[in-house]
Coordinates of N, CA and C in Angstrom, one line a residue:
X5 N 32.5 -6.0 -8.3 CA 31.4 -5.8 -9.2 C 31.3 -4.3 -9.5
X6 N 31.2 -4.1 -11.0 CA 31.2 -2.8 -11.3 C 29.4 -2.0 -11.6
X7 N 29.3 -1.3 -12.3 CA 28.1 -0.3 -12.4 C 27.6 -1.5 -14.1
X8 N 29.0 -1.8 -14.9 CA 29.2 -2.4 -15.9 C 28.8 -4.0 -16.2
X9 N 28.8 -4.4 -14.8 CA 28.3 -6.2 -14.4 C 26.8 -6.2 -14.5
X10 N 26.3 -5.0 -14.0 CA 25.1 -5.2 -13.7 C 24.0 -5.1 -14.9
X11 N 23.3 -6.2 -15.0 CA 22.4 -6.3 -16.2 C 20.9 -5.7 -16.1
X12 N 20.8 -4.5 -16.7 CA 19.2 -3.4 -16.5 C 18.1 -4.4 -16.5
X13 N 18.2 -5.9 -17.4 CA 17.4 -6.2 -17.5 C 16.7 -7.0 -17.0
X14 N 17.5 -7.8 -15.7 CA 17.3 -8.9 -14.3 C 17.0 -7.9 -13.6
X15 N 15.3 -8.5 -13.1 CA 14.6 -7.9 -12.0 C 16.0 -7.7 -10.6
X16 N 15.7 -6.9 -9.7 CA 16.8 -6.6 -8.5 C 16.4 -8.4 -7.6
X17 N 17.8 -8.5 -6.7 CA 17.2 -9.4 -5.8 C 15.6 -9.3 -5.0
X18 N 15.2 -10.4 -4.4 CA 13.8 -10.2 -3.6 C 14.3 -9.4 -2.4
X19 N 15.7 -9.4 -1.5 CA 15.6 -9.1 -0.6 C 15.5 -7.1 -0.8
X20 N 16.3 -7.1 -2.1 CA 15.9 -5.3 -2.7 C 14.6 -4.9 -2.9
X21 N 14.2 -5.4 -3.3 CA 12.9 -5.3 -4.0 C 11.8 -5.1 -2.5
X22 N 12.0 -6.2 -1.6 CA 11.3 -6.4 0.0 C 12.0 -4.7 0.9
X23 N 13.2 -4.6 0.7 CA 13.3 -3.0 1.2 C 13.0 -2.1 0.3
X24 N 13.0 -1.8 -0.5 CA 12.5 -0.9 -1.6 C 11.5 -0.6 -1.2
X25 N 10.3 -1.8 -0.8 CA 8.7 -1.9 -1.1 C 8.3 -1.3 0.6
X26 N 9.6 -1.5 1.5 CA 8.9 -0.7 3.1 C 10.1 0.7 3.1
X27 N 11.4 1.1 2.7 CA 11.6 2.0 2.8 C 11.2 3.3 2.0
X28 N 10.5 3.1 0.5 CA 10.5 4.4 -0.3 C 9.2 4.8 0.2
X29 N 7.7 3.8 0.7 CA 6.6 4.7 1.2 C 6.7 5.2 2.1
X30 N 7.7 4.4 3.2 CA 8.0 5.0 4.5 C 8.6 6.2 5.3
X31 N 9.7 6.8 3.3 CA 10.1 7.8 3.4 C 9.4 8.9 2.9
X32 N 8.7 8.5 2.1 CA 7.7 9.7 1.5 C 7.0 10.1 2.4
X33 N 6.5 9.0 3.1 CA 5.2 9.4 4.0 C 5.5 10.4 4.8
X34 N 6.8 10.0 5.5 CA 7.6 10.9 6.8 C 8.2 12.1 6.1
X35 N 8.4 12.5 5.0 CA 8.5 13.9 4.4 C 7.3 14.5 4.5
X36 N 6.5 14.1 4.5 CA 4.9 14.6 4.5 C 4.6 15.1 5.6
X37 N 4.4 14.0 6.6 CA 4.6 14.1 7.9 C 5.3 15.4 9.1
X38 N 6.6 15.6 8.2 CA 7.2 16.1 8.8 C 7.0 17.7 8.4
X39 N 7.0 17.5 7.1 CA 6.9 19.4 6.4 C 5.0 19.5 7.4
X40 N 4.2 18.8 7.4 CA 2.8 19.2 8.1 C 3.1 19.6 9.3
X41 N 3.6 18.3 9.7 CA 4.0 18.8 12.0 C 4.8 19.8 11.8
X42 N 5.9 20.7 11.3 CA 6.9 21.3 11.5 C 6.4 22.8 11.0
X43 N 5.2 22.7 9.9 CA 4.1 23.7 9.3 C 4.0 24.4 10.6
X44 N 3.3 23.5 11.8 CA 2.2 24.3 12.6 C 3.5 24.8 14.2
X45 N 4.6 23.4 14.4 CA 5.6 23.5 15.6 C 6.7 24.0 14.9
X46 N 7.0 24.6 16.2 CA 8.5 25.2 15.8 C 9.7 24.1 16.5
X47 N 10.8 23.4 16.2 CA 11.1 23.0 16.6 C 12.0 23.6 17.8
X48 N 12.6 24.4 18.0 CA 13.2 24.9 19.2 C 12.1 25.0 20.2
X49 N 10.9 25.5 20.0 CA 9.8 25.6 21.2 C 10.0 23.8 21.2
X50 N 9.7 23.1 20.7 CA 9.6 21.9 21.0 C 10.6 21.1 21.9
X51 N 11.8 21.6 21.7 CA 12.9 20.7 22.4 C 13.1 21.8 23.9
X52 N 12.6 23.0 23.9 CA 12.6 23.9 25.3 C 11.5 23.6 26.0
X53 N 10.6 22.8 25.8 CA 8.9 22.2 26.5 C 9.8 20.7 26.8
X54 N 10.0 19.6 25.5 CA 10.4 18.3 26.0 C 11.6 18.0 26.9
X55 N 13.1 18.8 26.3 CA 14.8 18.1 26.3 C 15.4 19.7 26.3
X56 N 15.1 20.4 27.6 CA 15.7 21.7 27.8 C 17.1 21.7 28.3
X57 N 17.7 20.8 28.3 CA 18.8 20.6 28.4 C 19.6 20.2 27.1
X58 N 18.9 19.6 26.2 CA 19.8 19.4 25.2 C 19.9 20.7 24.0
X59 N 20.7 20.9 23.4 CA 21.0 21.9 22.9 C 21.0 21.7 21.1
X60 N 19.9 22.1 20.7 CA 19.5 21.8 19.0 C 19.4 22.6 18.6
X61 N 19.8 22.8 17.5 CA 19.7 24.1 16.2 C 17.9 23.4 15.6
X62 N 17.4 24.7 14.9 CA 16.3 24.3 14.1 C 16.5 23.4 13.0
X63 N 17.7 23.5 12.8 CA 17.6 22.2 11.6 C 18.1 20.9 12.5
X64 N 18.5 20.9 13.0 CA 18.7 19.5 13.6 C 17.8 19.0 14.2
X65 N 16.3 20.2 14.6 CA 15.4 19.2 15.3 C 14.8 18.8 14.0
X66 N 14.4 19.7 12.8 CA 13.8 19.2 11.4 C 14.3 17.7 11.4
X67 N 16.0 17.9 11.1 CA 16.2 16.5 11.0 C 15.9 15.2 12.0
X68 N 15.9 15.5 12.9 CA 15.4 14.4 14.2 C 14.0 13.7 13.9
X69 N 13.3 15.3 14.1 CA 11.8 15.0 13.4 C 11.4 14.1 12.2
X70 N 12.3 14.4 11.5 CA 12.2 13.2 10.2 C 12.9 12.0 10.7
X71 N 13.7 11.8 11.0 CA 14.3 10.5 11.1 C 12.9 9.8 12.0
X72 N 12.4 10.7 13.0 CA 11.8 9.9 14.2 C 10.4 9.1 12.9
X73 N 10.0 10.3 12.5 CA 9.1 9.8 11.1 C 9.3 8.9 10.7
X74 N 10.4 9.3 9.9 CA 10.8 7.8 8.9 C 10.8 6.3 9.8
X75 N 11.2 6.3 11.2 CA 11.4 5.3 11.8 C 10.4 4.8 12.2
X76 N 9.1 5.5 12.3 CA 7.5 5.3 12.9 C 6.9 4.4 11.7
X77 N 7.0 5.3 10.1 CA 6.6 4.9 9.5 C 7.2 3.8 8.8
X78 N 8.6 3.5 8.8 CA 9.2 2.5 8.3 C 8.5 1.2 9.2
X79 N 8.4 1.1 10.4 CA 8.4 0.0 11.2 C 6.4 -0.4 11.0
X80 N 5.8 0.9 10.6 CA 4.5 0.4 10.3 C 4.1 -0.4 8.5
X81 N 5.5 0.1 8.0 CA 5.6 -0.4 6.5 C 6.3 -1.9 6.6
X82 N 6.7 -2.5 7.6 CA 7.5 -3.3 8.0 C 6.5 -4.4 8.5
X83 N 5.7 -3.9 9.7 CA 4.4 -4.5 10.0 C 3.4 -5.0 9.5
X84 N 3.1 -4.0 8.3 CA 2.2 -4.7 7.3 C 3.0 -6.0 6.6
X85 N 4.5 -5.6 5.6 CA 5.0 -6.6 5.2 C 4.4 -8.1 6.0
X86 N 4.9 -8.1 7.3 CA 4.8 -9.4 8.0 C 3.4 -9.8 8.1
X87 N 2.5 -9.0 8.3 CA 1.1 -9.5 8.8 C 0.7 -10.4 7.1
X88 N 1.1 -9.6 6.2 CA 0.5 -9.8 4.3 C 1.3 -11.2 3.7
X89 N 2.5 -11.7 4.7 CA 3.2 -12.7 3.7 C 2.3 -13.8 4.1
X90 N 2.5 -15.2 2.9 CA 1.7 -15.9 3.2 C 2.0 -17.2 4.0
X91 N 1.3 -17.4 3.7 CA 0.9 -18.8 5.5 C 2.3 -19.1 5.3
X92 N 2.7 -20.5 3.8 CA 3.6 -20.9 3.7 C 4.9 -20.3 4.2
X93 N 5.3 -19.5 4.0 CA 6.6 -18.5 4.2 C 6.3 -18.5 5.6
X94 N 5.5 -18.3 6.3 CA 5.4 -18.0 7.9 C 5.7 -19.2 8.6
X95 N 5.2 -20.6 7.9 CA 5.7 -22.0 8.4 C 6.9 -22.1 8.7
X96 N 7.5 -21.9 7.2 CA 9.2 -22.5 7.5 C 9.7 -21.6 8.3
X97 N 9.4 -20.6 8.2 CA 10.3 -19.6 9.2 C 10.3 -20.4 10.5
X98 N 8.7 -20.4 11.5 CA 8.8 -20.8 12.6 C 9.5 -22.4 12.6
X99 N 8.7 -23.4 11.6 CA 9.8 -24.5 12.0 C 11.4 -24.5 11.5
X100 N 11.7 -23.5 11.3 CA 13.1 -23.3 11.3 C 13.6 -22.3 12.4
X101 N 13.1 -22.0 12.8 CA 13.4 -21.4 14.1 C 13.6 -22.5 15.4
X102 N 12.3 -23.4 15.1 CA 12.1 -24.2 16.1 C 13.4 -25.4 16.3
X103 N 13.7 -25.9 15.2 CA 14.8 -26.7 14.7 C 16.2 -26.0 15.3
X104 N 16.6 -24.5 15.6 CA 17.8 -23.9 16.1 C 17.9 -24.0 17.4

């Protein structure tokens, strides 16, 4: 499949659309997140107080810091998805579960 197959004007699959809808707030948020906390901490003070043995440049704790973000906030963007879907969709799941 090329760049060329793909028709602009068919909505994306549901399962794109279902990550789309918990990774792009999840990433924003934890950009936020992270330029605030990293505002006030330094990250090298931070890894010589927690993991003084491990050995991090300041950007690599930045990036840690974000990822750990992104992963807090992804899994709370994730959480909502499941608590919001409706009854029906939660049925078959379990009795298709139950049926394996």
């Amino acid at each position: 499949m090329t760049l060329r197959d793909i028709d602009p004007s068919k909505p994306p699959p549901p399962a794109v659309r279902r990550a789309g809808a918990i990774l792009w707030p999840s990433f924003f948020s934890a950009g936020v997140a992270t330029m605030v906390f990293f505002a006030y901490v330094d990250p090298l003070a931070l890894q010589s107080i927690t993991f003084p043995s491990w050995h991090l440049s300041r950007e690599q704790g930045y990036s840690l810091g974000f990822f750990l973000a992104w992963l807090a906030t992804a899994s709370s963007s994730l959480f909502t998805w499941i608590l919001l879907r409706p009854r029906k969709a939660v049925r078959r799941m379990t009795k298709a579960s139950i049926k394996q």
